Amino acid sequence: MKTVWEKYNGKEQKKVMAFSEDYRQFLSNVKTEREAVRESVALAEKAGFKPFKNVKKLKPGDKFYFNNRDKSLALFVIGKKKIEEGMNILGAHIDSPRIDLKQNPLYEDNGLAFFDTHYYGGIKNYQWVARPLALHGVVCKKDGTNIDVCIGENEDDPILEISDLLPHLAREQMTKTGNKIVEGEDLNALIGSLPAKGEEEKDPVKKNILALLKDKYGIEEDDFLSSELELVPAGKARDLGLDRSMIMGYGHDDRICAYTSLMALLESKDPDRTSVCILTDKEEIGSIGATGASSSFFENAVAELIALQDNYHELRLRHALENSRMLSSDVSVAYDPNYPSVSESKNTAFFGKGISFNKFTGSGGKFNSSEASAEFVAKIRKVMDDNKVMFQFSEIGKVDQGGGGTIAYILANKNMDVIDAGIPVQNMHAPFETASKGDLYEAYRAYKAFLKEMK
Ligand code: MN
Ligand code: MN
């Protein structure tokens, strides 16, 4: 069989398209890690999951979630075996590259008001200019109230923009290397040009913007200090191709694997080994901090569960971690015929060939890669083949071309078997990324098979 499309024809193809449509809507509605947590909790509660609190006893089949600061989640379906015997874990990240506002963002320059920014994650700055941007996030007030902000997604909402230079005057700009065409400090978003009425003093446009913010959200300028506001590409994810076989949208990396992992977990019923889905924050900037994969959050959650199942002992927690298996559900690089020179075609993921496993990630010389063991890979192959899941094995580009990393090594450092397993994506980290609906569906099936059958 050449691609998933030969496998899914007729009625089966309809299933792929229906699943993809649900995902397309999820992706359109979820543009920040907080929005991903909110939406995932809503889906989980609909599927019978409860927040973990005041729980006195654990029994097989129980479904819980732990919410860490509304930015990361761990969801569990308790297995028939003890947690100490190991869990089957799907781990994805829900943060995506974007442009954050600085803590003192607002200023006026020659009659125009701007937000100053600091980009988040690995972006090509020049891709983010001259396009509609939406503002998402939260402003936390001193009185303890949190104000959710989302401007630019409804058709009649205003949008924001970072300007670019016209080609007529870009003679010098166009001679610069890619990383200098638009520099980080120059990513300033235009937010207004209307002066406040009757103001002759300094910064009347900025004053007018502040009055608008005060009126609509009750926000004062100082409140930006305790805000997390993110500029993201405005607009919905869309079907791509005349045949509608692909989806283009903001943040496939890694919400496409987060969504498929979450769906697989929500459908996990009476597993032998406890099923887990971790949705983590901060992957794009190194996975550190309280809500990143390196945080104690997940281990603490497992400790809580062990304490209910047995008398808590640290050894039990350590056993649980080292007996666990994990798929690091993160996107992979899809071969792009427009840029063939960066890939080695025998070890590259292609659209439509199913979920992609990376035995290792890292870069040149396998640096910083946790590399899955051959024994674990053999087990993975068996589960995939037994469940007729179409898969491919790939690397991130040619040996000396570059590379990348995921959260795999963080859990592998707990002495756990981990392999990267995700959906191939084109133009990763661009404002809009592209993925195949066939691979999306096959990854979901792979994640389900892993939760159910990995021993
Ligand atoms: Mn990723
Ligand atoms: Mn990434």
Tab-separated table of C-alpha atoms and ligand atoms in Angstrom:
chain	number	residue	atom	x	y	z
A	1	MET	CA	0.000	0.000	0.000
A	2	LYS	CA	1.421	3.340	-1.003
A	3	THR	CA	-0.518	5.886	1.052
A	4	VAL	CA	-3.293	6.047	3.612
A	5	TRP	CA	-5.615	7.232	0.863
A	6	GLU	CA	-5.597	3.808	-0.816
A	7	LYS	CA	-6.469	2.330	2.566
A	8	TYR	CA	-9.269	4.788	3.282
A	9	ASN	CA	-11.555	4.915	0.329
A	10	GLY	CA	-15.325	5.266	0.092
A	11	LYS	CA	-16.986	5.123	3.502
A	12	GLU	CA	-13.687	5.008	5.364
A	13	GLN	CA	-12.540	8.215	3.691
A	14	LYS	CA	-15.672	9.916	5.019
A	15	LYS	CA	-14.571	8.971	8.537
A	16	VAL	CA	-11.153	10.546	7.942
A	17	MET	CA	-12.803	13.730	6.656
A	18	ALA	CA	-15.273	13.920	9.573
A	19	PHE	CA	-12.511	13.472	12.161
A	20	SER	CA	-10.428	16.103	10.368
A	21	GLU	CA	-13.307	18.568	10.390
A	22	ASP	CA	-13.623	18.273	14.190
A	23	TYR	CA	-9.895	18.898	14.460
A	24	ARG	CA	-10.048	21.853	12.054
A	25	GLN	CA	-12.602	23.513	14.319
A	26	PHE	CA	-10.556	22.739	17.433
A	27	LEU	CA	-7.484	24.312	15.822
A	28	SER	CA	-9.464	27.390	14.773
A	29	ASN	CA	-10.717	27.897	18.340
A	30	VAL	CA	-7.519	27.133	20.211
A	31	LYS	CA	-4.599	29.496	19.686
A	32	THR	CA	-2.877	29.638	23.057
A	33	GLU	CA	-1.837	27.094	25.668
A	34	ARG	CA	-4.555	28.413	28.004
A	35	GLU	CA	-7.216	28.054	25.318
A	36	ALA	CA	-5.960	24.517	24.642
A	37	VAL	CA	-6.343	23.631	28.333
A	38	ARG	CA	-9.809	25.174	28.516
A	39	GLU	CA	-11.029	23.323	25.420
A	40	SER	CA	-9.376	20.034	26.426
A	41	VAL	CA	-10.951	20.178	29.891
A	42	ALA	CA	-14.366	20.786	28.295
A	43	LEU	CA	-13.918	17.782	25.979
A	44	ALA	CA	-12.631	15.628	28.861
A	45	GLU	CA	-15.526	16.542	31.162
A	46	LYS	CA	-17.960	15.716	28.392
A	47	ALA	CA	-16.297	12.299	28.237
A	48	GLY	CA	-16.779	11.772	31.992
A	49	PHE	CA	-13.407	12.944	33.324
A	50	LYS	CA	-13.354	14.699	36.699
A	51	PRO	CA	-10.855	17.100	38.231
A	52	PHE	CA	-8.683	15.275	40.744
A	53	LYS	CA	-9.737	16.590	44.107
A	54	ASN	CA	-11.306	15.077	47.192
A	55	VAL	CA	-10.806	11.625	45.669
A	56	LYS	CA	-10.618	8.972	48.390
A	57	LYS	CA	-10.282	5.762	46.363
A	58	LEU	CA	-9.057	4.683	42.954
A	59	LYS	CA	-10.573	1.937	40.876
A	60	PRO	CA	-9.866	0.684	37.370
A	61	GLY	CA	-11.667	2.720	34.749
A	62	ASP	CA	-11.669	5.946	36.826
A	63	LYS	CA	-10.996	9.061	34.743
A	64	PHE	CA	-9.244	12.126	36.187
A	65	TYR	CA	-7.401	15.183	35.096
A	66	PHE	CA	-4.907	17.450	36.846
A	67	ASN	CA	-4.860	21.081	35.698
A	68	ASN	CA	-1.582	22.947	36.249
A	69	ARG	CA	-2.149	26.720	36.306
A	70	ASP	CA	-4.516	26.498	33.327
A	71	LYS	CA	-1.442	25.968	31.122
A	72	SER	CA	-0.748	22.264	31.234
A	73	LEU	CA	-2.804	19.145	31.865
A	74	ALA	CA	-2.319	15.509	32.796
A	75	LEU	CA	-5.256	13.172	32.163
A	76	PHE	CA	-5.496	9.591	33.425
A	77	VAL	CA	-7.658	6.531	32.809
A	78	ILE	CA	-6.830	4.148	35.642
A	79	GLY	CA	-5.820	0.665	34.478
A	80	LYS	CA	-6.500	-2.797	35.894
A	81	LYS	CA	-2.835	-3.123	36.829
A	82	LYS	CA	-1.226	-1.046	39.553
A	83	ILE	CA	0.281	2.246	38.476
A	84	GLU	CA	3.580	0.994	39.892
A	85	GLU	CA	3.643	-1.538	37.024
A	86	GLY	CA	3.836	1.300	34.527
A	87	MET	CA	1.633	3.562	32.428
A	88	ASN	CA	1.175	4.070	28.688
A	89	ILE	CA	1.694	7.776	28.139
A	90	LEU	CA	1.026	10.128	25.230
A	91	GLY	CA	2.844	13.457	25.672
A	92	ALA	CA	2.197	16.468	23.444
A	93	HIS	CA	2.768	20.197	23.821
A	94	ILE	CA	0.132	22.900	23.481
A	95	ASP	CA	2.287	26.020	23.178
A	96	SER	CA	3.174	27.252	19.679
A	97	PRO	CA	5.559	29.864	18.318
A	98	ARG	CA	4.017	33.340	18.432
A	99	ILE	CA	4.730	36.958	19.314
A	100	ASP	CA	4.227	37.961	22.956
A	101	LEU	CA	3.667	41.509	24.187
A	102	LYS	CA	6.391	42.937	26.408
A	103	GLN	CA	5.437	43.836	29.986
A	104	ASN	CA	5.642	47.567	29.095
A	105	PRO	CA	4.285	47.271	25.562
A	106	LEU	CA	2.358	50.438	24.797
A	107	TYR	CA	3.888	53.507	23.109
A	108	GLU	CA	3.172	56.184	20.548
A	109	ASP	CA	5.439	57.203	17.675
A	110	ASN	CA	4.568	59.985	15.210
A	111	GLY	CA	0.839	59.729	15.681
A	112	LEU	CA	0.662	55.929	15.668
A	113	ALA	CA	0.251	53.673	18.706
A	114	PHE	CA	2.111	50.368	18.989
A	115	PHE	CA	2.584	47.259	21.112
A	116	ASP	CA	6.235	46.341	21.563
A	117	THR	CA	6.820	42.588	21.524
A	118	HIS	CA	9.210	39.752	22.300
A	119	TYR	CA	8.770	36.724	20.062
A	120	TYR	CA	8.253	33.278	21.598
A	121	GLY	CA	9.908	30.211	20.093
A	122	GLY	CA	11.745	29.718	16.830
A	123	ILE	CA	10.131	31.929	14.208
A	124	LYS	CA	11.329	33.423	10.941
A	125	ASN	CA	10.504	37.036	11.860
A	126	TYR	CA	9.932	38.097	8.261
A	127	GLN	CA	6.972	35.675	7.954
A	128	TRP	CA	4.984	37.509	10.628
A	129	VAL	CA	4.839	40.974	9.057
A	130	ALA	CA	2.130	42.487	6.832
A	131	ARG	CA	-0.536	40.002	7.881
A	132	PRO	CA	-3.621	40.132	10.124
A	133	LEU	CA	-2.787	39.286	13.729
A	134	ALA	CA	-5.152	38.580	16.606
A	135	LEU	CA	-4.484	39.314	20.280
A	136	HIS	CA	-5.191	36.457	22.710
A	137	GLY	CA	-4.428	36.063	26.372
A	138	VAL	CA	-5.120	37.107	29.892
A	139	VAL	CA	-4.675	40.206	32.019
A	140	CYS	CA	-4.468	39.548	35.757
A	141	LYS	CA	-5.573	42.425	37.975
A	142	LYS	CA	-4.289	43.139	41.468
A	143	ASP	CA	-7.739	42.378	42.906
A	144	GLY	CA	-7.379	38.759	41.765
A	145	THR	CA	-9.657	38.937	38.737
A	146	ASN	CA	-8.436	37.603	35.397
A	147	ILE	CA	-9.624	39.219	32.192
A	148	ASP	CA	-9.621	37.043	29.080
A	149	VAL	CA	-8.736	38.861	25.889
A	150	CYS	CA	-9.477	37.705	22.348
A	151	ILE	CA	-9.504	40.381	19.651
A	152	GLY	CA	-9.315	39.712	15.935
A	153	GLU	CA	-11.018	36.361	15.391
A	154	ASN	CA	-14.577	37.440	14.594
A	155	GLU	CA	-15.034	38.807	11.099
A	156	ASP	CA	-16.105	42.212	12.400
A	157	ASP	CA	-13.297	42.402	14.993
A	158	PRO	CA	-10.400	44.724	14.305
A	159	ILE	CA	-7.005	43.052	13.753
A	160	LEU	CA	-3.437	44.169	14.445
A	161	GLU	CA	-0.412	44.196	12.155
A	162	ILE	CA	3.374	44.424	12.103
A	163	SER	CA	4.321	46.410	9.018
A	164	ASP	CA	6.848	45.498	6.332
A	165	LEU	CA	8.864	47.652	3.980
A	166	LEU	CA	7.626	48.249	0.430
A	167	PRO	CA	9.836	46.609	-2.254
A	168	HIS	CA	10.396	50.066	-3.770
A	169	LEU	CA	12.432	51.090	-0.727
A	170	ALA	CA	13.768	47.673	0.258
A	171	ARG	CA	16.954	47.755	-1.789
A	172	GLU	CA	19.092	47.614	1.337
A	173	GLN	CA	16.737	45.300	3.269
A	174	MET	CA	16.775	42.703	0.490
A	175	THR	CA	20.548	42.365	0.639
A	176	LYS	CA	20.391	41.266	4.286
A	177	THR	CA	20.485	37.642	5.434
A	178	GLY	CA	17.125	36.086	6.386
A	179	ASN	CA	17.630	36.517	10.131
A	180	LYS	CA	18.262	40.252	9.676
A	181	ILE	CA	15.517	41.167	7.176
A	182	VAL	CA	13.173	41.874	10.097
A	183	GLU	CA	14.888	41.993	13.485
A	184	GLY	CA	13.273	40.935	16.745
A	185	GLU	CA	13.337	44.396	18.253
A	186	ASP	CA	11.510	45.769	15.199
A	187	LEU	CA	8.463	43.517	15.643
A	188	ASN	CA	6.148	46.336	16.745
A	189	ALA	CA	2.433	45.892	16.221
A	190	LEU	CA	0.368	48.811	14.976
A	191	ILE	CA	-2.696	49.229	17.179
A	192	GLY	CA	-4.154	52.688	16.525
A	193	SER	CA	-4.007	56.127	14.953
A	194	LEU	CA	-6.962	58.007	16.442
A	195	PRO	CA	-6.070	60.793	18.921
A	196	ALA	CA	-8.126	61.278	22.060
A	197	LYS	CA	-10.531	64.223	21.712
A	198	GLY	CA	-9.509	67.583	23.065
A	199	GLU	CA	-6.021	66.389	23.968
A	200	GLU	CA	-3.162	68.638	23.085
A	201	GLU	CA	-0.599	67.061	25.345
A	202	LYS	CA	1.724	64.118	24.799
A	203	ASP	CA	0.682	60.821	23.155
A	204	PRO	CA	-3.003	61.449	22.420
A	205	VAL	CA	-3.311	58.237	20.334
A	206	LYS	CA	-1.915	56.092	23.123
A	207	LYS	CA	-4.317	57.870	25.514
A	208	ASN	CA	-7.227	57.003	23.292
A	209	ILE	CA	-6.175	53.328	23.164
A	210	LEU	CA	-5.906	53.271	26.968
A	211	ALA	CA	-9.391	54.757	27.232
A	212	LEU	CA	-10.708	52.032	24.903
A	213	LEU	CA	-9.030	49.285	26.953
A	214	LYS	CA	-10.387	50.762	30.173
A	215	ASP	CA	-13.856	50.963	28.709
A	216	LYS	CA	-13.988	47.497	27.161
A	217	TYR	CA	-11.868	45.450	29.598
A	218	GLY	CA	-11.311	47.602	32.675
A	219	ILE	CA	-7.547	47.437	32.002
A	220	GLU	CA	-5.128	50.172	33.167
A	221	GLU	CA	-1.678	50.599	31.637
A	222	ASP	CA	0.012	49.085	34.728
A	223	ASP	CA	-2.055	45.921	34.298
A	224	PHE	CA	0.088	44.946	31.280
A	225	LEU	CA	2.782	44.150	33.863
A	226	SER	CA	0.738	41.135	34.945
A	227	SER	CA	-0.560	40.056	31.567
A	228	GLU	CA	0.181	37.272	29.115
A	229	LEU	CA	-0.887	38.584	25.739
A	230	GLU	CA	0.025	36.763	22.565
A	231	LEU	CA	-0.146	37.927	18.957
A	232	VAL	CA	-1.137	35.037	16.714
A	233	PRO	CA	-2.225	34.829	13.070
A	234	ALA	CA	-5.881	35.865	12.834
A	235	GLY	CA	-8.401	33.597	11.150
A	236	LYS	CA	-9.530	30.018	11.011
A	237	ALA	CA	-7.731	26.878	9.901
A	238	ARG	CA	-8.784	25.950	6.354
A	239	ASP	CA	-9.033	22.900	4.147
A	240	LEU	CA	-6.083	22.923	1.764
A	241	GLY	CA	-6.055	21.570	-1.781
A	242	LEU	CA	-8.781	21.347	-4.378
A	243	ASP	CA	-9.331	17.817	-3.060
A	244	ARG	CA	-9.488	19.033	0.567
A	245	SER	CA	-6.953	16.396	1.618
A	246	MET	CA	-4.910	18.703	3.863
A	247	ILE	CA	-5.429	21.382	6.520
A	248	MET	CA	-3.556	24.652	6.797
A	249	GLY	CA	-3.731	26.404	10.136
A	250	TYR	CA	-1.863	28.155	12.916
A	251	GLY	CA	-0.267	25.909	15.542
A	252	HIS	CA	-0.422	22.356	14.116
A	253	ASP	CA	2.879	22.142	16.049
A	254	ASP	CA	1.844	20.685	18.310
A	255	ARG	CA	-1.895	20.947	18.722
A	256	ILE	CA	-2.407	18.369	15.975
A	257	CYS	CA	-0.687	15.737	18.116
A	258	ALA	CA	-2.255	17.147	21.282
A	259	TYR	CA	-5.747	16.781	19.795
A	260	THR	CA	-5.202	13.266	18.431
A	261	SER	CA	-3.557	12.152	21.704
A	262	LEU	CA	-6.401	13.645	23.726
A	263	MET	CA	-9.043	11.964	21.535
A	264	ALA	CA	-7.252	8.623	21.883
A	265	LEU	CA	-7.143	9.012	25.670
A	266	LEU	CA	-10.784	10.097	26.006
A	267	GLU	CA	-11.768	6.886	24.207
A	268	SER	CA	-9.530	4.637	26.323
A	269	LYS	CA	-11.786	2.098	28.078
A	270	ASP	CA	-10.762	-0.307	30.839
A	271	PRO	CA	-7.078	-0.379	29.881
A	272	ASP	CA	-4.728	-2.947	31.441
A	273	ARG	CA	-2.042	-0.341	32.030
A	274	THR	CA	-3.098	3.136	33.147
A	275	SER	CA	-3.547	5.405	30.104
A	276	VAL	CA	-2.171	8.925	30.326
A	277	CYS	CA	-2.177	12.032	28.173
A	278	ILE	CA	0.142	14.890	29.106
A	279	LEU	CA	-0.472	18.260	27.444
A	280	THR	CA	2.447	20.468	28.304
A	281	ASP	CA	3.472	24.102	27.906
A	282	LYS	CA	6.833	25.797	27.145
A	283	GLU	CA	8.154	23.145	24.722
A	284	GLU	CA	9.007	25.775	22.148
A	285	ILE	CA	11.321	27.562	24.592
A	286	GLY	CA	13.006	24.614	26.268
A	287	SER	CA	10.324	22.817	28.344
A	288	ILE	CA	11.485	24.351	31.614
A	289	GLY	CA	9.499	26.101	34.363
A	290	ALA	CA	6.432	25.110	36.364
A	291	THR	CA	4.251	24.351	33.349
A	292	GLY	CA	6.931	22.824	31.074
A	293	ALA	CA	7.616	19.111	30.703
A	294	SER	CA	10.606	19.333	33.099
A	295	SER	CA	8.326	20.450	35.943
A	296	SER	CA	7.511	18.092	38.846
A	297	PHE	CA	3.837	18.526	37.976
A	298	PHE	CA	3.428	15.141	36.274
A	299	GLU	CA	5.393	13.187	38.884
A	300	ASN	CA	3.400	14.863	41.637
A	301	ALA	CA	0.169	13.796	39.948
A	302	VAL	CA	1.392	10.195	39.679
A	303	ALA	CA	2.447	10.314	43.352
A	304	GLU	CA	-1.073	11.400	44.328
A	305	LEU	CA	-2.558	8.462	42.452
A	306	ILE	CA	-0.103	5.957	43.935
A	307	ALA	CA	-0.918	7.260	47.404
A	308	LEU	CA	-4.547	6.293	46.814
A	309	GLN	CA	-3.739	2.909	45.312
A	310	ASP	CA	-1.070	1.782	47.825
A	311	ASN	CA	0.728	3.298	50.728
A	312	TYR	CA	2.860	5.961	49.111
A	313	HIS	CA	6.524	5.140	48.912
A	314	GLU	CA	8.999	6.949	46.728
A	315	LEU	CA	10.164	3.627	45.294
A	316	ARG	CA	6.662	2.998	43.972
A	317	LEU	CA	6.769	6.305	42.122
A	318	ARG	CA	10.173	5.476	40.665
A	319	HIS	CA	8.959	2.042	39.590
A	320	ALA	CA	5.888	3.590	37.981
A	321	LEU	CA	8.056	5.944	35.928
A	322	GLU	CA	10.633	3.403	34.821
A	323	ASN	CA	7.990	0.811	33.930
A	324	SER	CA	6.116	3.329	31.773
A	325	ARG	CA	6.276	3.708	27.997
A	326	MET	CA	5.695	6.937	26.196
A	327	LEU	CA	5.022	8.262	22.739
A	328	SER	CA	6.339	11.797	22.525
A	329	SER	CA	3.499	13.017	20.331
A	330	ASP	CA	5.095	15.834	18.405
A	331	VAL	CA	5.041	16.859	14.775
A	332	SER	CA	7.703	15.735	12.346
A	333	VAL	CA	9.074	17.285	9.182
A	334	ALA	CA	7.159	16.438	5.988
A	335	TYR	CA	9.122	16.130	2.760
A	336	ASP	CA	8.588	19.241	0.649
A	337	PRO	CA	9.195	18.890	-3.119
A	338	ASN	CA	9.851	22.647	-3.228
A	339	TYR	CA	12.868	22.140	-0.945
A	340	PRO	CA	14.197	18.653	-1.716
A	341	SER	CA	17.817	19.405	-0.854
A	342	VAL	CA	17.385	19.419	2.953
A	343	SER	CA	15.993	15.880	3.201
A	344	GLU	CA	17.375	12.394	2.625
A	345	SER	CA	14.508	10.603	0.954
A	346	LYS	CA	14.974	7.133	2.472
A	347	ASN	CA	14.632	8.596	5.964
A	348	THR	CA	12.069	11.318	5.493
A	349	ALA	CA	8.374	11.518	6.341
A	350	PHE	CA	5.944	12.014	3.471
A	351	PHE	CA	2.376	13.305	3.501
A	352	GLY	CA	-0.140	10.477	3.402
A	353	LYS	CA	2.182	7.732	4.633
A	354	GLY	CA	0.877	7.698	8.169
A	355	ILE	CA	2.286	8.488	11.595
A	356	SER	CA	6.003	9.200	11.617
A	357	PHE	CA	8.341	7.701	14.234
A	358	ASN	CA	11.672	9.357	14.928
A	359	LYS	CA	13.969	6.895	16.698
A	360	PHE	CA	16.001	9.938	17.584
A	361	THR	CA	15.787	13.703	17.097
A	362	GLY	CA	18.544	16.176	17.998
A	363	SER	CA	21.001	17.423	15.406
A	364	GLY	CA	24.274	16.548	13.641
A	365	GLY	CA	25.761	13.531	15.422
A	366	LYS	CA	22.490	12.819	17.291
A	367	PHE	CA	23.382	15.502	19.828
A	368	ASN	CA	20.796	16.013	22.587
A	369	SER	CA	18.748	13.022	21.493
A	370	SER	CA	17.404	10.440	23.923
A	371	GLU	CA	17.155	7.832	21.111
A	372	ALA	CA	14.681	5.007	21.655
A	373	SER	CA	16.161	1.539	22.097
A	374	ALA	CA	15.873	-1.006	19.276
A	375	GLU	CA	13.983	-3.332	21.645
A	376	PHE	CA	11.336	-0.682	22.289
A	377	VAL	CA	11.077	0.082	18.567
A	378	ALA	CA	10.419	-3.612	17.913
A	379	LYS	CA	7.531	-3.541	20.400
A	380	ILE	CA	6.154	-0.416	18.726
A	381	ARG	CA	6.315	-2.079	15.295
A	382	LYS	CA	4.371	-5.049	16.611
A	383	VAL	CA	1.578	-2.919	18.112
A	384	MET	CA	1.311	-0.854	14.909
A	385	ASP	CA	1.310	-3.895	12.594
A	386	ASP	CA	-1.159	-5.834	14.769
A	387	ASN	CA	-3.524	-2.855	14.536
A	388	LYS	CA	-2.899	-2.197	10.828
A	389	VAL	CA	-1.599	1.302	11.484
A	390	MET	CA	0.363	2.810	8.594
A	391	PHE	CA	3.641	4.274	9.821
A	392	GLN	CA	6.947	5.591	8.549
A	393	PHE	CA	10.343	6.199	10.136
A	394	SER	CA	12.057	9.529	9.570
A	395	GLU	CA	14.769	11.933	10.612
A	396	ILE	CA	14.644	15.714	10.807
A	397	GLY	CA	16.430	16.476	7.535
A	398	LYS	CA	19.849	15.495	6.261
A	399	VAL	CA	22.556	14.645	8.788
A	400	ASP	CA	24.335	18.006	8.847
A	401	GLN	CA	21.371	20.145	7.796
A	402	GLY	CA	19.985	21.122	11.186
A	403	GLY	CA	17.630	19.384	13.572
A	404	GLY	CA	15.255	19.779	16.452
A	405	GLY	CA	14.109	18.388	19.756
A	406	THR	CA	10.959	17.481	21.661
A	407	ILE	CA	9.989	16.548	25.229
A	408	ALA	CA	11.080	12.915	24.619
A	409	TYR	CA	14.372	13.178	26.508
A	410	ILE	CA	12.775	14.668	29.610
A	411	LEU	CA	10.648	11.605	30.323
A	412	ALA	CA	13.376	9.271	28.994
A	413	ASN	CA	15.614	10.737	31.710
A	414	LYS	CA	13.241	9.149	34.246
A	415	ASN	CA	14.485	5.843	32.830
A	416	MET	CA	11.366	5.362	30.704
A	417	ASP	CA	11.120	4.022	27.133
A	418	VAL	CA	10.172	6.960	24.908
A	419	ILE	CA	9.966	7.427	21.148
A	420	ASP	CA	8.922	10.421	19.067
A	421	ALA	CA	5.722	9.717	17.173
A	422	GLY	CA	3.851	12.410	15.331
A	423	ILE	CA	2.295	13.881	12.260
A	424	PRO	CA	4.451	15.237	9.411
A	425	VAL	CA	4.017	18.986	8.871
A	426	GLN	CA	5.119	21.366	6.117
A	427	ASN	CA	6.232	24.935	6.832
A	428	MET	CA	6.579	24.200	10.528
A	429	HIS	CA	6.702	27.330	12.766
A	430	ALA	CA	5.344	29.530	9.950
A	431	PRO	CA	2.190	31.505	10.817
A	432	PHE	CA	0.212	28.835	8.961
A	433	GLU	CA	1.404	25.230	8.825
A	434	THR	CA	0.181	22.344	6.678
A	435	ALA	CA	-0.654	18.725	7.506
A	436	SER	CA	-2.357	15.793	5.768
A	437	LYS	CA	-5.777	14.654	6.971
A	438	GLY	CA	-4.761	11.055	6.282
A	439	ASP	CA	-1.804	11.278	8.660
A	440	LEU	CA	-3.938	13.038	11.262
A	441	TYR	CA	-6.363	10.122	11.310
A	442	GLU	CA	-3.633	7.496	11.268
A	443	ALA	CA	-1.851	9.141	14.211
A	444	TYR	CA	-5.089	9.062	16.198
A	445	ARG	CA	-5.386	5.324	15.438
A	446	ALA	CA	-1.726	4.777	16.361
A	447	TYR	CA	-2.200	6.544	19.713
A	448	LYS	CA	-5.284	4.456	20.486
A	449	ALA	CA	-3.454	1.222	19.658
A	450	PHE	CA	-0.496	2.261	21.838
A	451	LEU	CA	-2.682	3.052	24.868
A	452	LYS	CA	-4.562	-0.206	24.556
A	453	GLU	CA	-1.865	-2.684	23.651
A	454	MET	CA	1.607	-1.527	24.622
A	455	LYS	CA	2.882	-3.853	27.331
B	1	MN	MN	6.680	20.500	18.486
B	2	MN	MN	8.054	23.463	17.426
